[in-house]
Amino acid sequence: MAAGNLIDGRAIAGQIQNEVAQRAAALRARGVQPGLAFVRVGEDPASKVYVGMKEKACAQLGIFSETRVLPPATTEGELLALLAQLNADTRIHGILVQAPLPRHIRETVVYATVSPQKDVDGFHPVNVGKLMLGDPSGFLPCTPAGIDELLVRSQIPTEGAEAVILGRGNIVGKPMAAILCQKAKGANATVTICHSQTRNIKEHCRRADILIAAMGVAKFVTADMVKPGAVVIDVGVNRVSDPTAKSGSRLVGDVDFEAVQPIAGRITPNPGGVGPMTIALLMQNTVRAAEMATAAKS
Ligand code: L34
């Protein structure tokens, strides 16, 4: 199959952003501007790029945003104090602490300090627990929620499908599994999680109707691991050096795209697949946080 099998993440993210812009406008008409605070610690180059793209999305959708940049030597206590301040700030409905954090700061402590009502990343233990319980009042993490939207809006059936997820991280793999096996529309899949200790990983992959690669190994998924016609979702963001590129580096997914595209039924490009969906779902979570905060008051 040629180019016709691409899943256009940018286009689908654009649809979601239009819906979010309308909800943001409705809130503003009632005197509430949705607000999102970004916190970035240190000067990780990828984090600068990602937070920059998220700020731009806020500006386009009429969401107020502010970014706090803290020096790399910031203590955990100082970061927690800033979060307490943002938790109490009524202009702010969502708080996002960009990962990765410097090693001396414990991510689990940081994410547990963000108010669950403002946790638009879905990393707070309360929201993680609500996902496991199937309680829709929580926030879903943006990347796996974005992938599920990508499947649903591309009319890819998940009910009864064999979904194989490569990677067991807290940001993508584990919540992706929890979302896909949920008893709900756009879910009801049979889920397998594979990781570095999995035996016969190729055999698992070859059974997949939906294969989601999120383990962070460049071009890990090769043509022989994909069942003909399978849907392949590439979450990988691996930067590899490329002397021919202007920046000296290039983004490579977890999927060997050129080899896998001809076999796959549908496949996400990377960039232009999962990344834009992550940002769209962040915007959606933020507007929802503002709607819920406003409803709670009236
Ligand atoms: N707290 N930290 C927190 N929440 C998150 O949800 C993230 N993540 C990951 C890193 N740290 C985080 C993101 O936002 C990764 N991530 C992310 C978001 C957007 C994109 C990629 C990763 C994206 O839009 N990527 C573009 C390409 C951009 C480029 O050229 O580098 C794409 O089209 O995929």
XYZ file of C-alpha atoms and ligand atoms in Angstrom:
332
model
C 0.000 0.000 0.000
C 1.343 3.459 -0.881
C 0.954 6.851 0.824
C -2.831 6.349 1.129
C -2.522 4.497 4.427
C -1.172 7.383 6.511
C -3.032 8.468 9.649
C -2.784 12.253 9.557
C -2.264 13.255 13.187
C -1.937 16.929 12.324
C -5.318 17.009 10.575
C -7.123 15.127 13.356
C -5.426 17.291 16.011
C -6.678 20.317 14.033
C -10.283 19.055 14.291
C -9.949 18.639 18.042
C -8.378 22.084 18.394
C -11.360 23.607 16.549
C -13.719 21.957 19.019
C -11.579 23.154 21.927
C -11.461 26.719 20.547
C -15.282 26.810 20.549
C -15.453 25.604 24.136
C -12.799 28.161 25.133
C -14.819 30.921 23.424
C -17.970 29.829 25.253
C -16.113 30.061 28.560
C -14.719 33.491 27.716
C -18.245 34.646 26.848
C -19.147 33.771 30.460
C -16.147 35.736 31.718
C -13.806 32.783 32.281
C -10.622 32.493 30.249
C -9.109 29.014 30.520
C -5.546 29.240 31.855
C -2.625 26.805 31.691
C 0.684 27.134 33.558
C 3.816 25.463 32.226
C 6.723 24.710 34.521
C 10.069 23.894 32.993
C 13.170 23.121 35.088
C 16.544 23.489 33.392
C 17.357 23.861 29.730
C 16.548 20.480 28.156
C 16.430 21.354 24.417
C 13.523 19.030 23.561
C 11.475 20.386 26.494
C 11.984 23.929 25.200
C 10.664 22.891 21.779
C 7.653 20.996 23.180
C 6.657 23.685 25.684
C 7.063 26.288 22.933
C 4.628 24.349 20.720
C 2.161 24.017 23.604
C 2.321 27.778 24.315
C 1.602 28.465 20.656
C -1.413 26.128 20.714
C -2.794 27.978 23.769
C -2.419 31.325 22.006
C -4.229 29.998 18.920
C -7.154 28.638 20.930
C -7.696 31.601 23.242
C -6.258 29.865 26.295
C -4.211 32.020 28.651
C -0.792 30.522 29.382
C 2.204 31.400 31.465
C 5.534 29.602 31.622
C 7.750 29.455 34.702
C 11.320 28.545 33.867
C 13.370 27.460 36.878
C 17.161 27.052 36.977
C 18.564 23.494 36.869
C 19.720 23.730 40.499
C 16.178 24.378 41.770
C 15.450 22.236 44.825
C 12.477 19.931 45.064
C 11.145 22.141 47.875
C 11.302 25.241 45.702
C 9.421 23.486 42.911
C 6.760 22.245 45.348
C 6.356 25.795 46.694
C 5.757 27.094 43.158
C 3.168 24.350 42.589
C 1.353 25.303 45.794
C 1.183 28.865 44.486
C -0.169 27.713 41.085
C -2.663 25.362 42.788
C -4.095 28.415 44.583
C -4.088 30.728 41.538
C -7.663 31.111 40.254
C -6.527 32.248 36.779
C -4.846 28.864 36.311
C -7.020 25.813 35.554
C -4.265 23.465 34.377
C -0.662 22.891 35.478
C 1.921 21.023 33.422
C 5.387 20.241 34.780
C 7.372 19.247 31.720
C 9.356 15.993 31.993
C 12.182 15.129 32.267
C 13.062 16.813 35.571
C 16.626 17.051 36.918
C 17.625 13.838 38.710
C 17.644 15.378 42.204
C 13.902 16.077 41.945
C 11.479 13.173 42.484
C 8.859 13.160 39.736
C 6.399 11.128 41.806
C 6.473 13.738 44.592
C 6.090 16.584 42.102
C 3.150 15.050 40.243
C 1.394 14.185 43.494
C 1.622 17.863 44.514
C -0.271 19.242 41.513
C -3.926 19.595 42.452
C -5.826 16.654 40.873
C -8.372 19.178 39.527
C -5.561 20.998 37.682
C -3.637 17.875 36.660
C -4.171 18.174 32.891
C -1.265 15.749 32.341
C -3.175 12.985 34.164
C -0.114 12.021 36.216
C -1.515 12.583 39.745
C -2.174 9.299 41.626
C -5.861 10.206 41.948
C -6.213 10.520 38.170
C -4.137 7.392 37.562
C -6.451 5.574 39.985
C -9.586 6.899 38.291
C -8.273 5.609 34.968
C -7.757 2.155 36.473
C -11.273 2.245 37.963
C -12.874 3.476 34.741
C -14.105 6.637 36.489
C -14.487 9.226 33.700
C -14.312 12.202 36.091
C -10.493 12.145 36.025
C -7.986 13.422 33.477
C -6.385 10.996 31.024
C -2.691 11.404 30.136
C -2.464 13.299 26.841
C -0.376 10.929 24.715
C -2.354 7.694 25.240
C -5.669 9.590 25.189
C -4.537 11.202 21.927
C -3.681 7.819 20.419
C -7.117 6.470 21.347
C -8.736 9.522 19.684
C -6.581 8.913 16.633
C -7.903 5.350 16.388
C -11.533 6.325 16.996
C -11.540 9.256 14.567
C -9.800 7.108 11.929
C -12.604 4.530 12.298
C -10.151 1.856 13.359
C -12.104 -0.757 15.317
C -10.683 -1.483 18.754
C -13.467 -3.776 20.014
C -12.046 -7.270 20.348
C -8.861 -6.219 18.548
C -5.469 -7.580 19.552
C -3.588 -4.484 20.726
C 0.109 -4.935 21.444
C 1.910 -2.124 23.251
C 5.691 -1.946 23.257
C 6.799 -0.135 26.411
C 5.505 -0.041 29.997
C 6.238 3.547 30.993
C 3.899 5.567 33.203
C 3.388 8.258 30.537
C 2.423 6.054 27.578
C 2.584 2.248 27.843
C 0.752 1.575 31.115
C -2.039 4.146 30.694
C -2.426 3.135 27.015
C -3.081 -0.436 28.121
C -5.581 0.730 30.734
C -7.458 2.868 28.194
C -7.615 0.189 25.485
C -8.864 -2.605 27.737
C -11.542 -0.390 29.316
C -15.143 -1.577 28.955
C -16.104 1.399 26.829
C -16.553 2.653 23.283
C -13.257 3.084 21.465
C -11.738 0.439 23.741
C -12.667 -3.192 24.567
C -9.381 -4.418 23.076
C -7.363 -7.457 24.142
C -4.152 -5.867 25.375
C -0.607 -7.198 25.605
C 2.227 -5.101 27.028
C 5.729 -6.046 25.871
C 8.938 -4.697 27.431
C 12.665 -5.317 27.626
C 12.206 -8.657 29.452
C 9.536 -10.019 27.107
C 10.392 -13.327 25.445
C 9.529 -13.810 21.760
C 8.680 -10.154 21.278
C 8.437 -10.563 17.505
C 5.764 -13.234 17.838
C 3.704 -10.979 20.115
C 4.008 -8.121 17.642
C 3.033 -10.281 14.688
C -0.308 -11.094 16.369
C -1.226 -7.445 16.702
C -4.139 -5.840 14.874
C -3.004 -2.592 16.516
C 0.694 -2.214 17.309
C 1.733 0.757 19.461
C 5.474 1.381 19.683
C 6.416 3.430 22.745
C 9.639 2.048 24.127
C 12.068 4.661 22.854
C 14.348 2.560 20.659
C 14.914 4.026 17.206
C 13.508 1.856 14.388
C 12.846 -1.085 16.735
C 9.769 -2.254 14.820
C 10.876 -3.838 11.564
C 8.804 -5.242 8.692
C 9.005 -8.834 9.949
C 7.265 -7.810 13.204
C 4.112 -6.501 11.536
C 1.099 -8.533 10.426
C -0.025 -7.459 6.950
C -2.854 -4.937 7.316
C -2.102 -4.098 10.954
C -2.463 -0.559 12.295
C 0.908 0.784 13.472
C 1.193 3.745 15.861
C 4.663 5.206 16.350
C 5.113 7.113 19.618
C 8.925 7.209 19.540
C 10.781 10.522 19.695
C 14.408 9.491 19.279
C 16.835 12.187 18.238
C 19.715 10.728 16.218
C 22.660 12.673 14.837
C 22.457 13.425 11.124
C 25.250 15.535 9.653
C 23.128 16.225 6.537
C 20.345 17.869 8.623
C 20.425 21.620 9.299
C 20.223 21.126 13.080
C 22.736 18.252 12.983
C 20.094 15.828 14.227
C 16.902 14.198 13.054
C 13.811 12.729 14.705
C 13.434 8.959 14.300
C 10.481 6.946 15.554
C 10.386 3.505 17.169
C 9.184 2.151 13.808
C 11.280 1.576 10.693
C 8.744 3.590 8.709
C 9.997 2.979 5.158
C 10.028 -0.798 5.637
C 6.779 -1.057 7.617
C 4.515 1.337 5.695
C 4.018 -0.995 2.693
C 2.851 -3.826 4.996
C 0.721 -1.844 7.442
C -2.982 -1.251 6.881
C -2.670 2.200 8.461
C 0.376 3.883 9.986
C 1.189 7.164 11.723
C 3.940 9.317 10.279
C 6.474 10.615 12.766
C 6.608 13.590 13.061
C 3.003 14.520 12.232
C 1.290 11.602 13.991
C 1.091 11.185 17.756
C 2.922 14.428 18.737
C 0.244 16.864 17.552
C -2.428 14.689 19.221
C -0.626 14.974 22.570
C -0.855 18.748 22.314
C -4.505 18.718 21.174
C -5.520 16.518 24.108
C -3.642 18.819 26.508
C -5.719 21.716 25.199
C -8.895 19.621 25.579
C -8.014 18.673 29.164
C -7.311 22.326 30.003
C -10.652 23.584 28.703
C -12.372 20.750 30.548
C -10.563 21.703 33.765
C -11.803 25.273 33.329
C -15.363 24.081 32.627
C -15.324 21.860 35.727
C -13.887 24.624 37.933
C -16.583 27.008 36.736
C -19.430 24.504 37.130
C -18.285 23.735 40.670
C -18.658 27.407 41.611
C -22.107 28.111 40.157
N 4.706 16.651 31.736
N 6.132 16.062 30.009
C 4.875 16.219 30.472
N 3.793 15.947 29.708
C 3.943 15.521 28.431
O 2.868 15.189 27.709
C 5.240 15.401 27.898
N 5.501 15.030 26.592
C 6.668 14.172 26.335
C 7.885 14.846 26.986
N 7.587 15.387 28.300
C 6.335 15.647 28.748
C 5.183 15.724 25.494
O 4.383 16.641 25.478
C 6.755 14.188 24.813
N 5.837 15.230 24.387
C 5.674 15.648 23.046
C 4.719 16.576 22.660
C 4.586 16.976 21.345
C 5.414 16.471 20.378
C 6.360 15.535 20.723
C 6.498 15.131 22.059
C 5.253 16.932 18.957
O 4.320 17.613 18.626
N 6.188 16.563 18.084
C 6.159 16.943 16.674
C 7.569 17.081 16.149
C 8.363 18.144 16.856
C 9.851 18.094 16.539
O 10.196 18.295 15.357
O 10.644 17.829 17.455
C 5.439 15.850 15.886
O 4.927 16.150 14.807
O 5.404 14.711 16.344
